CSV table of C-alpha atoms in Angstrom, one decimal:
chain,number,residue,atom,x,y,z
A,191,MET,CA,-5.0,10.3,10.3
A,192,LYS,CA,-6.7,11.4,7.6
A,193,ILE,CA,-9.6,9.2,6.4
A,194,VAL,CA,-8.1,8.7,2.9
A,195,GLU,CA,-4.8,7.3,5.1
A,196,VAL,CA,-7.3,5.2,6.7
A,197,ILE,CA,-8.8,3.8,3.2
A,198,VAL,CA,-5.2,3.1,1.8
A,199,ILE,CA,-4.0,0.7,4.6
A,200,LEU,CA,-7.6,-1.3,5.0
A,201,VAL,CA,-7.3,-1.8,1.4
A,202,ILE,CA,-3.9,-2.5,1.4
A,203,LEU,CA,-5.1,-5.4,4.3
A,204,ALA,CA,-7.8,-6.8,2.3
A,205,ALA,CA,-5.6,-7.1,-0.9
A,206,ALA,CA,-3.5,-8.8,1.1
A,207,GLY,CA,-5.6,-11.0,3.0
A,208,GLY,CA,-7.6,-12.1,0.1
A,209,LEU,CA,-4.5,-12.7,-1.7
A,210,LEU,CA,-3.2,-15.3,0.9
A,211,PHE,CA,-6.3,-16.8,1.8
A,212,ALA,CA,-8.8,-16.7,-0.5
A,213,ARG,CA,-9.1,-18.4,-3.2
A,214,LYS,CA,-7.5,-17.3,-6.5
A,215,THR,CA,-9.9,-16.4,-9.5
A,216,LYS,CA,-9.4,-13.7,-12.2
A,217,ARG,CA,-12.0,-11.5,-11.1
A,218,LEU,CA,-11.1,-11.3,-7.2
A,219,ASP,CA,-7.2,-10.6,-8.5
A,220,ALA,CA,-8.7,-7.5,-11.2
A,221,GLY,CA,-10.6,-6.4,-7.9
A,222,MET,CA,-8.1,-6.5,-5.8
A,223,LEU,CA,-5.6,-5.0,-7.9
A,224,GLY,CA,-7.8,-2.0,-8.8
A,225,ALA,CA,-8.9,-1.1,-5.5
A,226,VAL,CA,-5.0,-1.2,-4.1
A,227,VAL,CA,-4.2,1.3,-7.3
A,228,LEU,CA,-7.4,3.4,-6.7
A,229,ALA,CA,-6.7,4.1,-3.2
A,230,VAL,CA,-3.2,4.6,-3.8
A,231,LEU,CA,-4.0,7.4,-6.6
A,232,LEU,CA,-7.3,9.0,-4.5
A,233,HIS,CA,-4.6,9.1,-1.9
A,234,GLY,CA,-2.1,11.3,-3.8
A,235,LEU,CA,-4.6,13.2,-5.6
A,236,ILE,CA,-6.3,14.1,-2.8
A,237,ASP,CA,-4.1,14.0,0.2
A,238,HIS,CA,-0.7,13.8,-1.3
A,239,PHE,CA,1.8,11.5,-0.7
A,240,ARG,CA,4.1,11.6,2.1
A,241,ILE,CA,6.9,9.8,3.8
A,242,GLN,CA,5.0,8.5,6.8
A,243,MET,CA,2.9,6.4,4.2
A,244,VAL,CA,6.5,4.8,2.6
A,245,ALA,CA,6.0,1.6,4.5
A,246,ALA,CA,2.2,1.4,3.6
A,247,TYR,CA,3.2,2.5,-0.1
A,248,ALA,CA,5.8,-0.4,-0.1
A,249,VAL,CA,3.3,-2.9,0.5
A,250,ALA,CA,1.0,-1.8,-1.9
A,251,PHE,CA,4.1,-1.5,-4.6
A,252,VAL,CA,4.6,-5.4,-4.1
A,253,LEU,CA,0.8,-6.2,-3.9
A,254,ILE,CA,0.3,-4.3,-7.3
A,255,ILE,CA,3.5,-6.3,-9.1
A,256,VAL,CA,2.4,-9.9,-7.7
A,257,LEU,CA,-1.3,-9.1,-8.4
A,258,VAL,CA,-0.5,-7.7,-12.1
A,259,ARG,CA,2.4,-10.8,-12.7
A,260,ARG,CA,-1.3,-13.4,-11.5
A,261,LEU,CA,-3.2,-11.9,-14.2
A,262,LEU,CA,-1.0,-11.9,-17.1
A,263,LYS,CA,-0.2,-15.3,-16.1
A,264,PRO,CA,-2.5,-18.3,-17.4
A,265,TYR,CA,-5.0,-19.1,-14.7
A,266,ASP,CA,-5.5,-23.0,-14.0
A,267,ASN,CA,-7.4,-25.0,-11.5
A,268,HIS,CA,-4.2,-26.6,-9.8
A,269,ILE,CA,-4.2,-25.1,-6.2
A,270,ARG,CA,-1.3,-24.3,-4.9
A,271,SER,CA,-1.3,-24.7,-1.2
A,272,ARG,CA,1.2,-22.2,1.2
A,273,SER,CA,2.0,-23.5,4.4
A,274,LEU,CA,-0.2,-21.6,7.0
A,275,ILE,CA,3.6,-21.0,9.0
A,276,LYS,CA,4.2,-19.1,5.7
A,277,LYS,CA,1.1,-17.3,5.2
A,278,SER,CA,0.8,-16.2,8.7
A,279,LEU,CA,4.5,-14.7,8.7
A,280,LEU,CA,3.4,-13.1,5.4
A,281,SER,CA,0.7,-11.7,7.3
A,282,LEU,CA,2.2,-10.3,10.0
A,283,ILE,CA,4.6,-8.2,7.6
A,284,VAL,CA,2.0,-6.8,6.1
A,285,ILE,CA,0.3,-5.7,9.7
A,286,ALA,CA,3.9,-4.8,10.2
A,287,LEU,CA,4.4,-2.2,7.5
A,288,SER,CA,0.6,-1.1,7.4
A,289,GLY,CA,0.4,-0.5,10.9
A,290,PHE,CA,3.6,1.7,11.2
A,291,SER,CA,2.5,3.7,8.4
A,292,GLY,CA,-0.6,4.3,10.4
A,293,TYR,CA,1.4,5.1,13.6
A,294,ALA,CA,3.7,7.6,11.6
A,295,SER,CA,0.6,8.9,9.9
A,296,THR,CA,-0.8,9.3,13.8
A,297,LEU,CA,2.7,10.9,14.9
A,298,LEU,CA,2.9,13.6,12.6
A,299,PRO,CA,-0.6,14.3,11.2
A,300,VAL,CA,-1.8,16.6,8.7
A,301,PHE,CA,-3.5,18.6,11.1
A,302,THR,CA,-6.6,21.5,10.1
A,303,MET,CA,-5.6,24.6,12.0
A,304,PRO,CA,-7.7,25.8,14.2
A,305,GLU,CA,-10.1,28.9,13.1
A,306,PRO,CA,-9.4,32.4,14.3
A,307,SER,CA,-11.8,33.5,17.1
A,308,SER,CA,-12.7,37.2,15.1
A,309,SER,CA,-14.1,38.9,11.6
A,310,TYR,CA,-11.2,39.7,9.6
A,311,GLY,CA,-9.9,37.7,7.3
A,312,ILE,CA,-6.2,37.7,6.4
A,313,GLY,CA,-4.1,38.6,4.0
A,314,THR,CA,-0.2,38.7,3.5
A,315,ILE,CA,2.2,39.9,1.7
A,316,ALA,CA,6.1,39.1,1.7
A,317,ARG,CA,8.8,42.0,1.1
A,318,HIS,CA,12.8,42.0,1.2
A,319,LEU,CA,14.7,44.7,2.8
A,320,THR,CA,18.1,46.0,2.8
A,321,ASP,CA,19.5,48.3,5.2
A,322,GLU,CA,22.0,50.2,3.9
A,323,SER,CA,23.1,52.0,7.6
A,324,ARG,CA,24.0,48.3,9.1
A,325,ASP,CA,26.9,45.9,7.7
A,326,GLU,CA,26.2,42.4,7.8
A,327,THR,CA,28.3,40.9,10.8
A,328,HIS,CA,27.8,37.6,9.9
A,329,SER,CA,29.1,37.8,6.3
A,330,GLU,CA,32.4,36.8,4.4
A,331,ASP,CA,31.8,39.4,2.4
A,332,GLN,CA,32.9,42.8,4.0
A,333,SER,CA,30.5,45.0,1.7
A,334,ASP,CA,27.3,42.7,2.3
A,335,LYS,CA,24.4,45.1,4.3
A,336,ARG,CA,21.9,43.5,6.7
A,337,GLU,CA,19.1,42.0,4.6
A,338,LEU,CA,15.5,40.5,6.2
A,339,MET,CA,13.0,38.7,5.0
A,340,ILE,CA,9.3,39.9,6.4
A,341,ASN,CA,6.0,39.0,6.0
A,342,VAL,CA,2.9,41.4,6.9
A,343,TRP,CA,-0.2,40.0,7.4
A,344,TYR,CA,-3.2,41.6,7.8
A,345,PRO,CA,-7.0,42.3,8.0
A,346,VAL,CA,-9.0,41.8,5.2
A,347,ASP,CA,-12.6,41.5,4.6
A,348,LYS,CA,-14.0,38.0,4.9
A,349,ASN,CA,-16.0,38.5,1.9
A,350,ASN,CA,-13.2,39.1,-0.1
A,351,THR,CA,-11.4,35.7,1.0
A,352,GLU,CA,-14.2,33.4,0.1
A,353,GLY,CA,-13.2,30.9,-2.6
A,354,ALA,CA,-9.4,32.1,-2.9
A,355,THR,CA,-6.9,29.7,-2.7
A,356,THR,CA,-5.2,30.2,1.3
A,357,GLU,CA,-1.5,29.9,1.9
A,358,HIS,CA,0.4,26.6,3.1
A,359,TYR,CA,2.8,26.4,5.7
A,360,PRO,CA,6.3,27.0,4.0
A,361,SER,CA,8.8,24.4,4.1
A,362,GLU,CA,11.2,26.6,6.3
A,363,ILE,CA,8.7,24.5,9.3
A,364,GLY,CA,11.0,21.4,8.9
A,365,GLN,CA,14.0,23.3,8.4
A,366,ALA,CA,13.2,24.7,12.0
A,367,ILE,CA,11.7,21.6,13.3
A,368,SER,CA,15.1,19.6,12.3
A,369,LEU,CA,17.7,21.9,14.0
A,370,VAL,CA,15.4,22.1,17.0
A,371,PHE,CA,14.9,18.5,17.7
A,372,GLY,CA,17.3,16.6,15.5
A,373,ILE,CA,14.8,15.4,13.6
A,374,PRO,CA,15.3,15.0,10.0
A,375,LYS,CA,13.0,17.6,8.5
A,376,GLN,CA,11.7,15.1,5.5
A,377,LEU,CA,9.8,14.1,8.0
A,378,PHE,CA,7.9,17.1,7.9
A,379,SER,CA,7.5,17.6,4.8
A,380,HIS,CA,3.8,16.8,4.8
A,381,VAL,CA,3.1,20.6,5.9
A,382,THR,CA,3.4,22.0,2.5
A,383,ASN,CA,-0.3,20.1,2.1
A,384,ILE,CA,-1.3,22.4,5.4
A,385,PRO,CA,-3.3,25.2,4.3
A,386,THR,CA,-3.5,28.2,6.9
A,387,HIS,CA,-6.4,31.0,6.6
A,388,VAL,CA,-4.4,33.3,4.7
A,389,VAL,CA,-4.5,34.6,0.9
A,390,GLU,CA,-1.7,36.2,-0.4
A,391,GLY,CA,-2.0,39.7,-1.7
A,392,ALA,CA,-6.0,40.0,-1.2
A,393,GLU,CA,-7.1,43.5,-0.7
A,394,LEU,CA,-6.6,45.5,2.8
A,395,SER,CA,-10.0,45.9,4.7
A,396,ALA,CA,-11.1,49.2,4.7
A,397,ALA,CA,-13.6,48.5,7.9
A,398,GLU,CA,-11.5,50.8,10.3
A,399,ALA,CA,-9.4,53.9,8.9
A,400,SER,CA,-5.9,52.2,10.4
A,401,TYR,CA,-5.3,49.4,12.5
A,402,PRO,CA,-2.7,48.6,15.2
A,403,VAL,CA,0.8,47.3,14.1
A,404,VAL,CA,2.4,44.4,16.2
A,405,LEU,CA,6.2,42.8,15.1
A,406,PHE,CA,6.7,39.1,15.7
A,407,SER,CA,10.2,38.0,16.6
A,408,PRO,CA,10.5,33.8,16.0
A,409,GLY,CA,13.4,32.4,18.2
A,410,ILE,CA,17.2,31.3,17.9
A,411,ARG,CA,16.7,28.3,14.3
A,412,SER,CA,13.1,29.1,14.5
A,413,THR,CA,11.1,30.7,11.3
A,414,ARG,CA,8.6,33.6,11.4
A,415,PHE,CA,5.9,31.2,10.3
A,416,GLN,CA,6.7,29.2,13.2
A,417,SER,CA,3.2,30.6,15.3
A,418,MET,CA,0.9,31.2,13.0
A,419,THR,CA,-2.1,30.2,15.5
A,420,ALA,CA,-1.3,33.2,17.5
A,421,ILE,CA,-0.7,35.7,14.5
A,422,GLU,CA,-4.1,35.1,12.6
A,423,GLU,CA,-5.4,35.2,15.6
A,424,LEU,CA,-4.1,38.7,16.0
A,425,VAL,CA,-5.4,39.6,12.3
A,426,SER,CA,-8.5,38.4,13.0
A,427,ASN,CA,-8.8,40.5,15.9
A,428,GLY,CA,-7.9,43.7,13.5
A,429,TYR,CA,-4.2,44.0,13.7
A,430,ILE,CA,-1.3,44.5,11.2
A,431,VAL,CA,1.4,41.8,12.2
A,432,VAL,CA,5.0,41.9,10.9
A,433,GLY,CA,7.0,38.5,11.3
A,434,MET,CA,10.8,38.9,10.7
A,435,ASP,CA,13.4,36.3,10.0
A,436,HIS,CA,16.6,37.3,11.2
A,437,PRO,CA,19.5,35.7,9.1
A,438,PHE,CA,22.0,33.8,10.8
A,439,THR,CA,19.7,32.9,13.4
A,440,SER,CA,16.8,31.9,12.2
A,441,ALA,CA,16.5,28.8,10.4
A,442,LYS,CA,16.3,29.3,6.9
A,443,VAL,CA,16.0,32.8,5.0
A,444,ASP,CA,14.7,32.7,1.4
A,445,PHE,CA,15.3,35.8,-0.8
A,446,PRO,CA,13.8,36.4,-4.2
A,447,ASP,CA,16.6,36.6,-6.3
A,448,GLY,CA,17.0,32.4,-4.9
A,449,ARG,CA,19.4,33.0,-2.0
A,450,SER,CA,19.3,31.2,1.3
A,451,ILE,CA,20.7,32.0,4.7
A,452,LEU,CA,20.7,29.2,6.7
A,453,TYR,CA,21.7,29.1,10.4
A,454,ASP,CA,24.8,29.6,11.8
A,455,ALA,CA,25.8,28.0,14.6
A,456,GLU,CA,27.5,30.0,17.0
A,457,PRO,CA,30.4,28.6,18.5
A,458,VAL,CA,31.5,27.1,21.7
A,459,PHE,CA,32.3,29.1,24.2
A,460,PRO,CA,34.8,28.1,27.0
A,461,THR,CA,33.0,30.3,29.7
A,462,VAL,CA,29.3,30.7,30.8
A,463,ALA,CA,30.6,34.7,30.5
A,464,GLU,CA,31.7,34.6,27.1
A,465,LEU,CA,28.2,33.0,26.1
A,466,TYR,CA,26.3,35.5,27.9
A,467,ASP,CA,28.1,38.5,26.2
A,468,ASN,CA,27.5,36.5,22.6
A,469,ASN,CA,23.9,36.6,23.6
A,470,ILE,CA,23.8,40.2,24.4
A,471,LYS,CA,25.9,41.0,20.9
A,472,GLU,CA,23.0,39.2,18.7
A,473,VAL,CA,20.0,40.2,20.5
A,474,ALA,CA,21.3,44.0,19.9
A,475,ILE,CA,21.1,43.0,16.1
A,476,ARG,CA,17.8,41.6,15.9
A,477,ALA,CA,17.0,44.3,18.3
A,478,ALA,CA,18.1,46.6,15.8
A,479,ASP,CA,16.3,44.6,13.0
A,480,ALA,CA,12.7,45.7,15.0
A,481,SER,CA,13.5,49.0,14.8
A,482,PHE,CA,14.7,49.1,10.6
A,483,VAL,CA,11.5,47.4,10.6
A,484,LEU,CA,9.6,49.7,12.3
A,485,ASP,CA,11.2,52.8,10.4
A,486,THR,CA,10.5,51.1,6.7
A,487,LEU,CA,6.8,51.1,8.1
A,488,THR,CA,7.1,54.3,8.8
A,489,ALA,CA,8.0,54.9,5.4
A,490,TRP,CA,5.8,52.7,3.4
A,491,ASN,CA,2.7,54.4,5.8
A,492,GLN,CA,3.5,57.5,3.7
A,493,GLU,CA,4.5,55.8,0.6
A,494,ASP,CA,4.0,52.1,0.2
A,495,PRO,CA,5.8,50.6,-3.2
A,496,ASP,CA,2.7,48.7,-3.6
A,497,HIS,CA,-0.1,51.5,-2.3
A,498,LYS,CA,-1.5,48.7,0.0
A,499,LEU,CA,-0.7,49.9,3.4
A,500,GLU,CA,-0.5,53.4,2.9
A,501,GLY,CA,-2.1,55.2,5.7
A,502,LYS,CA,-3.4,52.3,7.2
A,503,LEU,CA,-0.8,51.3,10.2
A,504,ASP,CA,-1.7,52.9,13.3
A,505,LEU,CA,2.0,53.7,14.5
A,506,SER,CA,1.2,55.2,17.9
A,507,ARG,CA,0.0,51.9,18.2
A,508,VAL,CA,3.1,49.5,18.1
A,509,GLY,CA,3.5,46.4,20.1
A,510,ILE,CA,5.8,43.3,19.4
A,511,PHE,CA,6.3,39.9,20.6
A,512,GLY,CA,8.3,36.9,20.3
A,513,HIS,CA,9.3,33.4,21.9
A,514,SER,CA,12.6,32.0,23.6
A,515,TYR,CA,15.8,34.5,21.5
A,516,GLY,CA,12.9,36.2,19.4
A,517,GLY,CA,11.2,37.0,23.6
A,518,ALA,CA,14.6,38.2,24.3
A,519,THR,CA,14.6,40.3,21.2
A,520,THR,CA,11.8,42.0,22.2
A,521,ALA,CA,12.6,42.9,25.7
A,522,GLU,CA,15.8,44.3,24.4
A,523,THR,CA,14.0,46.4,21.5
A,524,LEU,CA,11.5,47.6,24.1
A,525,ALA,CA,14.0,48.7,26.6
A,526,GLN,CA,15.8,50.3,23.3
A,527,ASP,CA,13.2,52.1,21.7
A,528,SER,CA,10.1,53.9,23.2
A,529,ARG,CA,8.0,53.5,19.9
A,530,PHE,CA,7.5,49.8,20.8
A,531,LYS,CA,4.4,50.9,23.4
A,532,ALA,CA,4.0,46.8,25.0
A,533,GLY,CA,5.2,43.7,24.6
A,534,ILE,CA,5.6,39.8,25.3
A,535,SER,CA,8.2,37.2,26.0
A,536,LEU,CA,7.3,34.0,25.5
A,537,GLU,CA,10.0,32.1,27.6
A,538,GLY,CA,13.2,34.4,26.2
A,539,GLY,CA,16.1,35.6,28.0
A,540,PHE,CA,17.2,39.4,28.8
A,541,TRP,CA,20.2,40.5,27.5
A,542,GLY,CA,21.2,44.3,27.1
A,543,ASP,CA,20.2,46.8,28.8
A,544,VAL,CA,16.6,45.4,29.7
A,545,ALA,CA,18.6,43.7,32.4
A,546,ARG,CA,20.1,46.5,34.0
A,547,ASN,CA,17.1,48.9,33.6
A,548,GLY,CA,13.9,47.5,33.4
A,549,LEU,CA,11.2,48.4,31.0
A,550,LYS,CA,8.9,51.9,30.9
A,551,GLN,CA,6.2,50.1,28.9
A,552,PRO,CA,3.5,47.2,29.7
A,553,PHE,CA,5.4,44.0,29.5
A,554,MET,CA,4.1,40.4,29.9
A,555,TYR,CA,6.5,37.1,30.3
A,556,LEU,CA,5.3,33.9,30.3
A,557,MET,CA,6.9,30.7,31.0
A,558,THR,CA,6.6,27.2,31.0
A,559,GLY,CA,6.3,24.8,33.6
A,560,ASP,CA,9.5,22.9,32.3
A,561,THR,CA,11.6,25.9,32.4
A,562,ALA,CA,10.7,27.5,36.4
A,563,LYS,CA,11.3,24.1,38.0
A,564,SER,CA,14.9,25.3,36.9
A,565,LEU,CA,14.3,28.5,38.9
A,566,ASP,CA,14.3,26.1,42.2
A,567,PRO,CA,17.8,26.0,43.7
A,568,ALA,CA,16.9,22.4,45.1
A,569,ILE,CA,16.6,21.2,41.4
A,570,LYS,CA,20.2,20.4,40.2
A,571,GLU,CA,19.0,19.3,36.6
A,572,LYS,CA,18.2,22.3,34.7
A,573,SER,CA,16.1,23.0,32.0
A,574,TYR,CA,18.6,23.4,28.3
A,575,VAL,CA,17.3,27.0,28.2
A,576,TYR,CA,18.0,27.7,31.6
A,577,PHE,CA,21.0,30.1,32.0
A,578,GLU,CA,23.0,31.1,35.4
A,579,GLU,CA,22.0,34.7,35.0
A,580,PHE,CA,18.5,34.2,34.0
A,581,PRO,CA,16.6,34.2,38.1
A,582,SER,CA,19.1,37.7,38.7
A,583,ASP,CA,18.1,39.3,35.5
A,584,LEU,CA,14.3,38.5,36.0
A,585,ASP,CA,14.0,40.1,39.0
A,586,SER,CA,15.9,42.8,37.5
A,587,VAL,CA,13.9,43.4,35.1
A,588,MET,CA,10.6,42.8,36.5
A,589,THR,CA,11.4,44.9,40.2
A,590,LYS,CA,13.2,48.2,38.0
A,591,SER,CA,9.9,48.3,35.4
A,592,THR,CA,7.9,51.0,35.8
A,593,ASN,CA,4.8,50.0,33.7
A,594,ASP,CA,2.4,47.3,34.4
A,595,THR,CA,3.8,43.6,34.4
A,596,TYR,CA,2.9,40.4,34.2
A,597,TYR,CA,4.6,37.0,35.1
A,598,MET,CA,2.9,33.5,34.4
A,599,THR,CA,3.7,30.3,34.3
A,600,VAL,CA,2.2,27.2,32.2
A,601,GLU,CA,2.1,23.8,32.7
A,602,PRO,CA,2.5,21.4,31.3
A,603,PHE,CA,4.3,23.3,28.3
A,604,ILE,CA,7.6,23.1,27.1
A,605,HIS,CA,9.5,25.3,25.9
A,606,GLN,CA,8.3,25.2,22.5
A,607,SER,CA,4.9,25.2,23.3
A,608,PHE,CA,4.7,28.4,22.6
A,609,THR,CA,4.7,27.7,19.1
A,610,ASP,CA,2.4,25.4,16.8
A,611,ILE,CA,4.2,22.6,17.5
A,612,ALA,CA,1.6,21.1,19.9
A,613,LEU,CA,-0.4,20.7,16.5
A,614,LEU,CA,2.5,19.1,14.0
A,615,SER,CA,3.0,16.5,16.5
A,616,PRO,CA,0.0,16.1,19.3
A,617,LYS,CA,1.7,12.5,20.3
A,618,LEU,CA,5.2,13.9,20.7
A,619,PHE,CA,4.9,17.8,22.2
A,620,ALA,CA,1.2,17.9,23.2
A,621,LYS,CA,2.3,16.6,26.7
A,622,GLY,CA,-1.0,15.2,27.5
A,623,VAL,CA,-2.9,18.2,27.0
A,624,ASP,CA,-4.8,18.8,23.9
A,625,PRO,CA,-3.4,20.1,20.8
A,626,VAL,CA,-5.9,23.0,19.9
A,627,HIS,CA,-6.1,24.0,23.5
A,628,THR,CA,-2.1,24.1,23.5
A,629,VAL,CA,-2.5,26.5,20.7
A,630,ASP,CA,-5.2,28.8,22.0
A,631,ILE,CA,-3.6,29.5,25.2
A,632,THR,CA,-0.8,31.5,23.7
A,633,ARG,CA,-3.3,33.2,21.1
A,634,SER,CA,-5.5,34.2,23.5
A,635,TYR,CA,-3.2,36.0,26.2
A,636,VAL,CA,-1.4,37.5,23.6
A,637,THR,CA,-4.1,38.9,21.7
A,638,ALA,CA,-5.8,39.7,25.3
A,639,PHE,CA,-2.7,41.4,26.2
A,640,PHE,CA,-2.5,43.8,23.0
A,641,ASN,CA,-5.9,44.3,23.2
A,642,GLN,CA,-6.1,45.9,26.6
A,643,TYR,CA,-2.5,48.0,25.8
A,644,LEU,CA,-2.9,48.7,22.3
A,645,LYS,CA,-6.6,48.7,21.9
A,646,ASN,CA,-7.4,50.0,25.1
A,647,GLU,CA,-9.6,47.5,26.2
A,648,SER,CA,-10.2,46.0,29.9
A,649,GLN,CA,-9.4,42.0,29.7
A,650,PRO,CA,-10.4,40.1,32.5
A,651,LEU,CA,-8.3,37.2,31.3
A,652,LEU,CA,-5.2,39.5,32.3
A,653,ALA,CA,-7.5,39.9,35.6
A,654,GLY,CA,-6.3,36.4,37.4
A,655,PRO,CA,-6.8,33.1,37.3
A,656,SER,CA,-9.4,31.7,33.9
A,657,PRO,CA,-11.2,28.6,35.1
A,658,ASP,CA,-11.0,28.0,30.8
A,659,TYR,CA,-6.8,28.1,31.2
A,660,PRO,CA,-6.1,26.6,34.4
A,661,GLU,CA,-3.3,25.5,33.2
A,662,VAL,CA,-2.0,29.5,33.0
A,663,ILE,CA,-0.7,30.4,37.0
A,664,PHE,CA,-0.1,34.3,37.9
A,665,ASP,CA,3.2,34.9,40.2
A,666,PRO,CA,2.0,37.6,42.4
A,667,ASN,CA,5.4,39.0,43.1
A,668,TYR,CA,6.2,40.2,38.9
A,669,THR,CA,2.2,40.7,38.0
A,670,LYS,CA,2.1,44.1,39.4
A,671,LYS,CA,0.1,47.5,38.2
A,672,ALA,CA,2.1,50.7,37.7
A,673,ALA,CA,0.5,52.0,40.3
A,674,ALA,CA,0.5,49.5,42.8
A,675,GLN,CA,4.5,49.5,42.1
């Protein structure tokens, strides 16, 4: 809860108390009116109004009306008494409404993003791509081609970002949370007031001749902005990161011409086998998206329309990571396209060639403790992200892969803990772990993995359990070096 929100609630309580229990004087009424109006206006100007404070706004509005009416009426010395019971009831109502706003603001806070740990600032550009070689199979118009929206986040000299206006979290976050958890998206409208560390259009740093590239694929019903803390951390460490939105499986994709494509819910399949086959089909589309994005980056490295990325992309060092359906996209992309040299799945499935053949590139799999319990045959109540084929597919991938593999579980994570969700509501989603520490686990292991396999920098964090992150448990069966396989 922000300090100005606390001030608003304290001023409301003080004004209500003065109205109910203090002797009526014009000076007191004018002071209370001024204090309430000033507190609410400052809140709107500094923090911006938000839905979590609606109950407090309602009390403030009533107080303003009552105080204005009292000031406009002639003052007399006649004291009108109210019963103690009536005053107490009104006090309880004010306290309850103000307390509700305080609780709601704490439940869904306006947070400050953790600082990236390394030396670079962060710039971004958004691009609209069309793959003329592929039809859009989800569209009713058979002439439609596959379109994507991407953001390219890239390293910037920090002195070029000082004093610059930073990007804020986009509204797509609220849309994604609404789809995943069934929470009204309006409750997350305040995220557009939360600044990131990203500066749109900033000049790409010339500190290095070129930078390794990492693609990011979000989960189903989610957005390319779901894991900004991990993206910012990678960029601050000298990576160019490309976040992809996959139309019809992402929550909402906004295009520059004003069109939006919303998530297209899959039908209810009568059998598990049909659902599995549908996942193979959808993940194949996403994997093709990733390869198309890499094709486009390859072209831009030679001739970028905006002349920003030319020669700056080290395409001999390309990785990919993703969460949930994006993790499945990562695994299948690695299986299909050898240009990707390393990848991380944050609790994704294995649908497609990867389940049969394993991988040739270094691969890390992070699973939540919540889902890992479902792998125990004795557990009857399975996680909602668990599917019957997963244990055999996981075993197939990890045993058939011919390069380094890592498999870790993280307690007490839930499926969405690999995103920024713990920051958005610590009370609902952090599971008792400090929310900054929660996102730090993901961004630290993701960065360490790519530092080791794209930059060839040995990472002690990957060598085994760390006292800094006791929640991360290495599985000895699936965590193997290629030489030992």
